[in-house]
Each structure stands twice: as structure tokens, then as C-alpha cells.
Amino acid sequence: MFGRNQRDEAGYLSQRLRMVDDQLRRRDIVDAAVLAVMSAVPRHEFVPPEMIDEAYEDHPVPIGCDQTISQPYIVASMTQELGVGPESEVLEIGTGCGYQTAVLAEIVKHVYSIEIIPELLAEAEERLKRLGYANISTRLGNGALGWPEHAPYDGILAAAAAYEIPPALIEQLADNGKMVIPLVTGGGYHQDLVLITKSGGQISQQTLYGVRFVPLRSGG
Ligand code: SAH
């Protein structure tokens, strides 16, 4: 007989596999590593208990402090666009609940993640430790300044929208590295997810699609 917990876990697994089929494969997520990780990471562990029934739904979910865990598709798509692998070192801006951090940590060598809200960071650190992640370093601070001690990064992923690409992040991107970041455009009413590539010291910028992220806060 299944105990209650095992039955719950089996239920979450089937919700998760349905999420991967309906929300990711049916759209444009084709990267095998991304699909495997999205099938494995227990997203329901990252949302507040009162939101657990919505963990696998096709939308962002509130995580407290006026912040949200991104929609599953957005997490998968940003990860796929970064094109990172087992040897990569990645910088994440906006740890939030730590879900995107965990997804990256399953794919890359090390994730450095910065969060500006102390309560969210403390919860995410506790959760990531409980789930056994050993290749994640986190810190409290303004992610717009990056984390120069560990630069350069093969990938940089920002989960909050900026008005311009923070110069420190461009500086800390490795040559042949990629950055995905939501940028506010059109007089403040619209955001685009942008892919930045550094190659031979040259920066190129490609607009991917319209998004809605929380704003990147300034430090202090
Ligand atoms: N990937 C996260 C997204 C959280 S929302 C998740 O799935 O949970 C974006 C996060 O960015 C919030 O937690 C917010 O507090 C944080 N944030 C906003 N401005 C920031 C800044 N300047 N530096 C670091 N984190 C920031």
C-alpha cells in the first residue's frame, strides 16, 4: 500500500509530466536536458503551502513579498535560450523561491544566485539545502551589480525587468556567453525578453518575445 506521502508524490509527478507535455513540448521546448529537469524538479516544493494546488499550472504563482515564481514555460524557455551545459557557471539575478535556481543547478556546474529580499532568500536557501543542492551559492544584494568575484559567467539569467542592461552584467559575461533578461520597452508599458550574446568582445542583442516580470529593484 502507498502511504499518504507516496500517493501525494505520485500525484505531483503525474501533474509535472502533464505540465511538461502540455506546456513545454507543445510549445517550443526541445532541449532534452531542459525537458528532463523540468520533469524531475518538484515545483510544488517551491510554492507556499496555500498555493500548492497551482504549482503546475500554466501561469506564475505568488510566493510572498509581492513576488512570483515564474510560469513553468518561461523557466524552461529561459534555460533553453541560455544554452548552458555541465561545464557552465551561471549567474542568476532574483533567486525568489529558488525554483529556477534548482532547474539551472541540475544542468550546470555551479549556480551563483543573488536575491534582494532577505525573507525570500532565507526561505530559498533553506529549501535548496533541504532538497540537497550542493552546487548553488546564494547571496543577498543588488543583482544589477553582479557578483564580480566569480566572473566571468557562461550564462546570466535575470528574473526581474530592467530599463537597461546593467553594465556590470555585460562586463561579467564570458566571451561566447549568453544572457537572458527582461527589458522594459515602449515607454514603460511593455517588456521584452532579450537574449544577449558576447562574441569576440562584441555584444549582440535579440528580442525573443513579450513578457511580464516584476521590476528589478535598485539596491539600498
Ligand atoms: N526565478 C524566480 C523569480 C522570482 S521573481 C522564481 O522562480 O521564484 C524575481 C525576483 O527578483 C524576486 O524575488 C525579487 O525580489 C528579485 N529581485 C528584484 N530586484 C532584484 C535585484 N536588483 N537584485 C536581486 N534580486 C532582485
PDB file of C-alpha atoms and ligand atoms in Angstrom:
ATOM      1  CA  MET A   1       0.000   0.000   0.000  1.00  0.00           C
ATOM      2  CA  PHE A   2       1.075   3.528  -0.713  1.00  0.00           C
ATOM      3  CA  GLY A   3       1.354   5.790   2.318  1.00  0.00           C
ATOM      4  CA  ARG A   4      -0.205   9.236   2.089  1.00  0.00           C
ATOM      5  CA  ASN A   5       3.082  10.927   1.156  1.00  0.00           C
ATOM      6  CA  GLN A   6       3.886   8.456  -1.587  1.00  0.00           C
ATOM      7  CA  ARG A   7       0.420   8.877  -3.016  1.00  0.00           C
ATOM      8  CA  ASP A   8       0.837  12.669  -2.957  1.00  0.00           C
ATOM      9  CA  GLU A   9       4.244  12.422  -4.620  1.00  0.00           C
ATOM     10  CA  ALA A  10       2.831  10.159  -7.342  1.00  0.00           C
ATOM     11  CA  GLY A  11       0.085  12.738  -7.913  1.00  0.00           C
ATOM     12  CA  TYR A  12       2.602  15.595  -8.192  1.00  0.00           C
ATOM     13  CA  LEU A  13       4.729  13.543 -10.566  1.00  0.00           C
ATOM     14  CA  SER A  14       1.809  12.978 -12.894  1.00  0.00           C
ATOM     15  CA  GLN A  15       0.903  16.702 -12.744  1.00  0.00           C
ATOM     16  CA  ARG A  16       4.521  17.524 -13.539  1.00  0.00           C
ATOM     17  CA  LEU A  17       4.714  15.183 -16.532  1.00  0.00           C
ATOM     18  CA  ARG A  18       1.451  16.626 -17.836  1.00  0.00           C
ATOM     19  CA  MET A  19       2.912  20.129 -17.424  1.00  0.00           C
ATOM     20  CA  VAL A  20       5.952  19.106 -19.480  1.00  0.00           C
ATOM     21  CA  ASP A  21       3.814  17.645 -22.269  1.00  0.00           C
ATOM     22  CA  ASP A  22       1.098  20.297 -22.433  1.00  0.00           C
ATOM     23  CA  GLN A  23       3.011  23.473 -21.612  1.00  0.00           C
ATOM     24  CA  LEU A  24       6.558  22.771 -22.838  1.00  0.00           C
ATOM     25  CA  ARG A  25       6.685  20.126 -25.589  1.00  0.00           C
ATOM     26  CA  ARG A  26       3.597  21.558 -27.279  1.00  0.00           C
ATOM     27  CA  ARG A  27       5.314  24.916 -27.425  1.00  0.00           C
ATOM     28  CA  ASP A  28       8.958  25.140 -28.457  1.00  0.00           C
ATOM     29  CA  ILE A  29      10.917  23.428 -25.693  1.00  0.00           C
ATOM     30  CA  VAL A  30      13.026  20.768 -27.419  1.00  0.00           C
ATOM     31  CA  ASP A  31      16.235  20.668 -25.359  1.00  0.00           C
ATOM     32  CA  ALA A  32      16.382  17.154 -23.860  1.00  0.00           C
ATOM     33  CA  ALA A  33      18.196  18.282 -20.706  1.00  0.00           C
ATOM     34  CA  VAL A  34      15.641  21.036 -20.059  1.00  0.00           C
ATOM     35  CA  LEU A  35      12.704  18.648 -20.558  1.00  0.00           C
ATOM     36  CA  ALA A  36      14.310  16.057 -18.257  1.00  0.00           C
ATOM     37  CA  VAL A  37      14.977  18.576 -15.487  1.00  0.00           C
ATOM     38  CA  MET A  38      11.509  20.135 -15.699  1.00  0.00           C
ATOM     39  CA  SER A  39      10.137  16.572 -15.350  1.00  0.00           C
ATOM     40  CA  ALA A  40      12.245  15.981 -12.245  1.00  0.00           C
ATOM     41  CA  VAL A  41      12.395  19.135 -10.087  1.00  0.00           C
ATOM     42  CA  PRO A  42       9.493  19.103  -7.565  1.00  0.00           C
ATOM     43  CA  ARG A  43       7.981  22.516  -8.353  1.00  0.00           C
ATOM     44  CA  HIS A  44       5.316  22.048  -5.641  1.00  0.00           C
ATOM     45  CA  GLU A  45       8.105  22.211  -3.014  1.00  0.00           C
ATOM     46  CA  PHE A  46       8.848  25.798  -4.087  1.00  0.00           C
ATOM     47  CA  VAL A  47       5.436  27.432  -3.660  1.00  0.00           C
ATOM     48  CA  PRO A  48       3.790  28.434  -0.358  1.00  0.00           C
ATOM     49  CA  PRO A  49       1.608  25.617   1.089  1.00  0.00           C
ATOM     50  CA  GLU A  50      -1.624  27.507   0.292  1.00  0.00           C
ATOM     51  CA  MET A  51      -0.639  27.699  -3.402  1.00  0.00           C
ATOM     52  CA  ILE A  52       0.398  24.055  -3.794  1.00  0.00           C
ATOM     53  CA  ASP A  53      -2.610  23.135  -5.958  1.00  0.00           C
ATOM     54  CA  GLU A  54      -1.500  25.727  -8.518  1.00  0.00           C
ATOM     55  CA  ALA A  55       2.172  24.723  -8.614  1.00  0.00           C
ATOM     56  CA  TYR A  56       1.961  23.004 -12.021  1.00  0.00           C
ATOM     57  CA  GLU A  57      -0.459  25.394 -13.697  1.00  0.00           C
ATOM     58  CA  ASP A  58       0.370  27.429 -16.778  1.00  0.00           C
ATOM     59  CA  HIS A  59       0.866  30.777 -15.007  1.00  0.00           C
ATOM     60  CA  PRO A  60       3.060  32.486 -12.387  1.00  0.00           C
ATOM     61  CA  VAL A  61       2.149  31.905  -8.721  1.00  0.00           C
ATOM     62  CA  PRO A  62       2.557  34.339  -5.775  1.00  0.00           C
ATOM     63  CA  ILE A  63       5.409  33.418  -3.404  1.00  0.00           C
ATOM     64  CA  GLY A  64       5.013  36.261  -0.856  1.00  0.00           C
ATOM     65  CA  CYS A  65       6.641  39.706  -0.615  1.00  0.00           C
ATOM     66  CA  ASP A  66       4.737  40.737  -3.793  1.00  0.00           C
ATOM     67  CA  GLN A  67       6.881  38.387  -5.879  1.00  0.00           C
ATOM     68  CA  THR A  68       6.020  35.383  -8.040  1.00  0.00           C
ATOM     69  CA  ILE A  69       7.500  32.093  -9.199  1.00  0.00           C
ATOM     70  CA  SER A  70       7.681  32.336 -12.988  1.00  0.00           C
ATOM     71  CA  GLN A  71       5.352  30.343 -15.237  1.00  0.00           C
ATOM     72  CA  PRO A  72       6.877  26.896 -15.990  1.00  0.00           C
ATOM     73  CA  TYR A  73       7.199  27.682 -19.710  1.00  0.00           C
ATOM     74  CA  ILE A  74       9.191  30.850 -19.015  1.00  0.00           C
ATOM     75  CA  VAL A  75      11.623  28.970 -16.733  1.00  0.00           C
ATOM     76  CA  ALA A  76      12.119  26.282 -19.388  1.00  0.00           C
ATOM     77  CA  SER A  77      12.436  28.756 -22.245  1.00  0.00           C
ATOM     78  CA  MET A  78      14.967  30.997 -20.493  1.00  0.00           C
ATOM     79  CA  THR A  79      17.015  27.932 -19.546  1.00  0.00           C
ATOM     80  CA  GLN A  80      16.901  26.638 -23.118  1.00  0.00           C
ATOM     81  CA  GLU A  81      17.940  30.027 -24.541  1.00  0.00           C
ATOM     82  CA  LEU A  82      20.993  30.158 -22.245  1.00  0.00           C
ATOM     83  CA  GLY A  83      22.364  27.036 -23.939  1.00  0.00           C
ATOM     84  CA  VAL A  84      24.414  26.060 -20.885  1.00  0.00           C
ATOM     85  CA  GLY A  85      25.781  22.597 -20.004  1.00  0.00           C
ATOM     86  CA  PRO A  86      27.651  20.553 -17.389  1.00  0.00           C
ATOM     87  CA  GLU A  87      30.775  22.726 -17.525  1.00  0.00           C
ATOM     88  CA  SER A  88      28.957  26.067 -17.274  1.00  0.00           C
ATOM     89  CA  GLU A  89      28.976  28.559 -14.435  1.00  0.00           C
ATOM     90  CA  VAL A  90      25.836  30.649 -14.287  1.00  0.00           C
ATOM     91  CA  LEU A  91      24.771  33.836 -12.518  1.00  0.00           C
ATOM     92  CA  GLU A  92      21.102  34.283 -11.638  1.00  0.00           C
ATOM     93  CA  ILE A  93      19.556  37.616 -10.620  1.00  0.00           C
ATOM     94  CA  GLY A  94      16.440  37.169  -8.449  1.00  0.00           C
ATOM     95  CA  THR A  95      16.532  33.869  -6.543  1.00  0.00           C
ATOM     96  CA  GLY A  96      12.895  34.263  -5.480  1.00  0.00           C
ATOM     97  CA  CYS A  97      11.704  30.868  -4.274  1.00  0.00           C
ATOM     98  CA  GLY A  98      14.744  29.150  -5.800  1.00  0.00           C
ATOM     99  CA  TYR A  99      12.922  27.094  -8.445  1.00  0.00           C
ATOM    100  CA  GLN A 100      14.784  28.484 -11.467  1.00  0.00           C
ATOM    101  CA  THR A 101      17.987  28.167  -9.405  1.00  0.00           C
ATOM    102  CA  ALA A 102      17.314  24.444  -8.883  1.00  0.00           C
ATOM    103  CA  VAL A 103      16.495  23.905 -12.565  1.00  0.00           C
ATOM    104  CA  LEU A 104      19.804  25.508 -13.560  1.00  0.00           C
ATOM    105  CA  ALA A 105      21.733  23.623 -10.861  1.00  0.00           C
ATOM    106  CA  GLU A 106      20.573  20.294 -12.325  1.00  0.00           C
ATOM    107  CA  ILE A 107      22.136  21.212 -15.675  1.00  0.00           C
ATOM    108  CA  VAL A 108      25.254  23.266 -14.964  1.00  0.00           C
ATOM    109  CA  LYS A 109      28.386  23.002 -12.825  1.00  0.00           C
ATOM    110  CA  HIS A 110      27.603  25.873 -10.452  1.00  0.00           C
ATOM    111  CA  VAL A 111      24.903  28.498  -9.986  1.00  0.00           C
ATOM    112  CA  TYR A 112      25.532  31.832  -8.265  1.00  0.00           C
ATOM    113  CA  SER A 113      22.244  33.466  -7.354  1.00  0.00           C
ATOM    114  CA  ILE A 114      21.548  36.925  -5.894  1.00  0.00           C
ATOM    115  CA  GLU A 115      18.306  38.000  -4.184  1.00  0.00           C
ATOM    116  CA  ILE A 116      17.460  41.442  -2.818  1.00  0.00           C
ATOM    117  CA  ILE A 117      14.650  40.479  -0.360  1.00  0.00           C
ATOM    118  CA  PRO A 118      16.108  38.861   2.797  1.00  0.00           C
ATOM    119  CA  GLU A 119      12.994  36.799   3.685  1.00  0.00           C
ATOM    120  CA  LEU A 120      12.773  35.229   0.236  1.00  0.00           C
ATOM    121  CA  LEU A 121      16.488  34.475   0.218  1.00  0.00           C
ATOM    122  CA  ALA A 122      16.352  32.808   3.647  1.00  0.00           C
ATOM    123  CA  GLU A 123      13.425  30.599   2.597  1.00  0.00           C
ATOM    124  CA  ALA A 124      15.046  29.677  -0.711  1.00  0.00           C
ATOM    125  CA  GLU A 125      18.344  28.807   0.985  1.00  0.00           C
ATOM    126  CA  GLU A 126      16.583  26.543   3.490  1.00  0.00           C
ATOM    127  CA  ARG A 127      14.591  24.846   0.728  1.00  0.00           C
ATOM    128  CA  LEU A 128      17.539  24.294  -1.631  1.00  0.00           C
ATOM    129  CA  LYS A 129      19.576  22.852   1.237  1.00  0.00           C
ATOM    130  CA  ARG A 130      16.725  20.537   2.257  1.00  0.00           C
ATOM    131  CA  LEU A 131      16.423  19.310  -1.328  1.00  0.00           C
ATOM    132  CA  GLY A 132      20.151  18.528  -1.319  1.00  0.00           C
ATOM    133  CA  TYR A 133      21.573  21.015  -3.840  1.00  0.00           C
ATOM    134  CA  ALA A 134      25.325  21.370  -3.301  1.00  0.00           C
ATOM    135  CA  ASN A 135      26.326  23.397  -6.383  1.00  0.00           C
ATOM    136  CA  ILE A 136      24.459  26.607  -5.573  1.00  0.00           C
ATOM    137  CA  SER A 137      25.888  29.731  -3.915  1.00  0.00           C
ATOM    138  CA  THR A 138      23.497  32.487  -2.917  1.00  0.00           C
ATOM    139  CA  ARG A 139      23.818  35.963  -1.530  1.00  0.00           C
ATOM    140  CA  LEU A 140      21.778  38.962  -0.530  1.00  0.00           C
ATOM    141  CA  GLY A 141      22.330  42.030  -2.679  1.00  0.00           C
ATOM    142  CA  ASN A 142      21.533  44.052  -5.745  1.00  0.00           C
ATOM    143  CA  GLY A 143      21.919  41.701  -8.674  1.00  0.00           C
ATOM    144  CA  ALA A 144      22.356  44.602 -11.099  1.00  0.00           C
ATOM    145  CA  LEU A 145      25.911  44.813  -9.784  1.00  0.00           C
ATOM    146  CA  GLY A 146      26.525  41.139 -10.491  1.00  0.00           C
ATOM    147  CA  TRP A 147      28.912  39.011  -8.432  1.00  0.00           C
ATOM    148  CA  PRO A 148      32.348  40.040  -9.707  1.00  0.00           C
ATOM    149  CA  GLU A 149      34.326  37.594  -7.503  1.00  0.00           C
ATOM    150  CA  HIS A 150      33.178  34.590  -9.554  1.00  0.00           C
ATOM    151  CA  ALA A 151      33.012  36.205 -13.012  1.00  0.00           C
ATOM    152  CA  PRO A 152      33.090  35.584 -15.888  1.00  0.00           C
ATOM    153  CA  TYR A 153      29.844  33.628 -16.294  1.00  0.00           C
ATOM    154  CA  ASP A 154      28.934  31.386 -19.239  1.00  0.00           C
ATOM    155  CA  GLY A 155      25.306  32.300 -18.674  1.00  0.00           C
ATOM    156  CA  ILE A 156      23.474  35.106 -16.870  1.00  0.00           C
ATOM    157  CA  LEU A 157      19.723  34.854 -16.226  1.00  0.00           C
ATOM    158  CA  ALA A 158      17.769  37.789 -14.806  1.00  0.00           C
ATOM    159  CA  ALA A 159      14.247  37.173 -13.462  1.00  0.00           C
ATOM    160  CA  ALA A 160      13.341  40.838 -12.945  1.00  0.00           C
ATOM    161  CA  ALA A 161      12.825  43.509 -15.599  1.00  0.00           C
ATOM    162  CA  ALA A 162      15.396  46.276 -16.112  1.00  0.00           C
ATOM    163  CA  TYR A 163      15.166  49.541 -18.055  1.00  0.00           C
ATOM    164  CA  GLU A 164      18.601  48.927 -19.473  1.00  0.00           C
ATOM    165  CA  ILE A 165      21.022  46.061 -19.375  1.00  0.00           C
ATOM    166  CA  PRO A 166      23.126  46.604 -16.249  1.00  0.00           C
ATOM    167  CA  PRO A 167      26.691  47.334 -17.475  1.00  0.00           C
ATOM    168  CA  ALA A 168      28.207  45.169 -14.709  1.00  0.00           C
ATOM    169  CA  LEU A 169      26.367  42.139 -16.099  1.00  0.00           C
ATOM    170  CA  ILE A 170      27.703  42.727 -19.615  1.00  0.00           C
ATOM    171  CA  GLU A 171      31.173  43.027 -18.129  1.00  0.00           C
ATOM    172  CA  GLN A 172      30.816  39.789 -16.151  1.00  0.00           C
ATOM    173  CA  LEU A 173      29.569  37.758 -19.128  1.00  0.00           C
ATOM    174  CA  ALA A 174      32.221  35.385 -20.536  1.00  0.00           C
ATOM    175  CA  ASP A 175      33.201  35.537 -24.164  1.00  0.00           C
ATOM    176  CA  ASN A 176      30.749  33.265 -26.035  1.00  0.00           C
ATOM    177  CA  GLY A 177      28.451  33.594 -23.033  1.00  0.00           C
ATOM    178  CA  LYS A 178      24.723  34.352 -23.189  1.00  0.00           C
ATOM    179  CA  MET A 179      22.420  36.424 -21.039  1.00  0.00           C
ATOM    180  CA  VAL A 180      18.613  36.412 -20.919  1.00  0.00           C
ATOM    181  CA  ILE A 181      16.970  39.421 -19.317  1.00  0.00           C
ATOM    182  CA  PRO A 182      13.526  41.051 -19.480  1.00  0.00           C
ATOM    183  CA  LEU A 183      13.789  44.673 -20.634  1.00  0.00           C
ATOM    184  CA  VAL A 184      11.171  47.374 -20.209  1.00  0.00           C
ATOM    185  CA  THR A 185      10.400  48.972 -23.588  1.00  0.00           C
ATOM    186  CA  GLY A 186       7.740  51.155 -25.177  1.00  0.00           C
ATOM    187  CA  GLY A 187       7.579  53.891 -22.534  1.00  0.00           C
ATOM    188  CA  GLY A 188       7.356  51.503 -19.607  1.00  0.00           C
ATOM    189  CA  TYR A 189       4.242  49.568 -20.618  1.00  0.00           C
ATOM    190  CA  HIS A 190       5.824  46.602 -22.283  1.00  0.00           C
ATOM    191  CA  GLN A 191       8.604  44.139 -21.558  1.00  0.00           C
ATOM    192  CA  ASP A 192      10.580  42.008 -23.973  1.00  0.00           C
ATOM    193  CA  LEU A 193      12.717  39.045 -23.081  1.00  0.00           C
ATOM    194  CA  VAL A 194      16.081  39.775 -24.666  1.00  0.00           C
ATOM    195  CA  LEU A 195      18.970  37.434 -25.479  1.00  0.00           C
ATOM    196  CA  ILE A 196      22.414  38.998 -25.309  1.00  0.00           C
ATOM    197  CA  THR A 197      25.422  37.249 -26.806  1.00  0.00           C
ATOM    198  CA  LYS A 198      29.053  38.208 -26.316  1.00  0.00           C
ATOM    199  CA  SER A 199      31.399  37.073 -29.035  1.00  0.00           C
ATOM    200  CA  GLY A 200      34.926  38.329 -29.598  1.00  0.00           C
ATOM    201  CA  GLY A 201      34.117  41.107 -27.133  1.00  0.00           C
ATOM    202  CA  GLN A 202      31.159  42.231 -29.300  1.00  0.00           C
ATOM    203  CA  ILE A 203      27.637  42.343 -27.877  1.00  0.00           C
ATOM    204  CA  SER A 204      24.606  41.409 -29.931  1.00  0.00           C
ATOM    205  CA  GLN A 205      21.009  41.647 -28.806  1.00  0.00           C
ATOM    206  CA  GLN A 206      17.998  39.668 -29.998  1.00  0.00           C
ATOM    207  CA  THR A 207      14.398  40.192 -28.906  1.00  0.00           C
ATOM    208  CA  LEU A 208      12.672  36.889 -28.129  1.00  0.00           C
ATOM    209  CA  TYR A 209       9.070  37.643 -27.070  1.00  0.00           C
ATOM    210  CA  GLY A 210       6.938  39.834 -24.831  1.00  0.00           C
ATOM    211  CA  VAL A 211       6.930  39.010 -21.106  1.00  0.00           C
ATOM    212  CA  ARG A 212       5.729  40.329 -17.756  1.00  0.00           C
ATOM    213  CA  PHE A 213       8.230  40.206 -14.897  1.00  0.00           C
ATOM    214  CA  VAL A 214       8.456  42.046 -11.590  1.00  0.00           C
ATOM    215  CA  PRO A 215      10.743  45.109 -11.787  1.00  0.00           C
ATOM    216  CA  LEU A 216      14.428  44.891 -10.990  1.00  0.00           C
ATOM    217  CA  ARG A 217      14.733  46.864  -7.750  1.00  0.00           C
ATOM    218  CA  SER A 218      17.575  49.223  -7.129  1.00  0.00           C
ATOM    219  CA  GLY A 219      19.732  48.386  -4.137  1.00  0.00           C
ATOM    220  CA  GLY A 220      19.974  50.165  -0.824  1.00  0.00           C
TER     221      GLY A 220
HETATM  222  N1  SAH B   1      13.037  32.742 -10.677  1.00  0.00           N
HETATM  223  C1  SAH B   1      12.352  33.224  -9.527  1.00  0.00           C
HETATM  224  C2  SAH B   1      11.671  34.516  -9.905  1.00  0.00           C
HETATM  225  C3  SAH B   1      11.317  35.352  -8.754  1.00  0.00           C
HETATM  226  S1  SAH B   1      10.613  36.911  -9.179  1.00  0.00           S
HETATM  227  C4  SAH B   1      11.346  32.192  -9.081  1.00  0.00           C
HETATM  228  O1  SAH B   1      11.002  31.363  -9.914  1.00  0.00           O
HETATM  229  O2  SAH B   1      10.935  32.199  -7.929  1.00  0.00           O
HETATM  230  C5  SAH B   1      12.028  37.931  -9.259  1.00  0.00           C
HETATM  231  C6  SAH B   1      12.885  38.017  -8.035  1.00  0.00           C
HETATM  232  O3  SAH B   1      13.860  39.021  -8.285  1.00  0.00           O
HETATM  233  C7  SAH B   1      12.160  38.437  -6.775  1.00  0.00           C
HETATM  234  O4  SAH B   1      12.399  37.502  -5.772  1.00  0.00           O
HETATM  235  C8  SAH B   1      12.756  39.809  -6.432  1.00  0.00           C
HETATM  236  O5  SAH B   1      12.851  40.059  -5.058  1.00  0.00           O
HETATM  237  C9  SAH B   1      14.125  39.688  -7.065  1.00  0.00           C
HETATM  238  N2  SAH B   1      14.791  40.959  -7.378  1.00  0.00           N
HETATM  239  C10 SAH B   1      14.237  42.117  -7.801  1.00  0.00           C
HETATM  240  N3  SAH B   1      15.170  43.064  -7.979  1.00  0.00           N
HETATM  241  C11 SAH B   1      16.365  42.474  -7.661  1.00  0.00           C
HETATM  242  C12 SAH B   1      17.717  42.943  -7.647  1.00  0.00           C
HETATM  243  N4  SAH B   1      18.045  44.188  -8.011  1.00  0.00           N
HETATM  244  N5  SAH B   1      18.677  42.061  -7.277  1.00  0.00           N
HETATM  245  C13 SAH B   1      18.369  40.794  -6.906  1.00  0.00           C
HETATM  246  N6  SAH B   1      17.120  40.300  -6.904  1.00  0.00           N
HETATM  247  C14 SAH B   1      16.125  41.130  -7.280  1.00  0.00           C
END
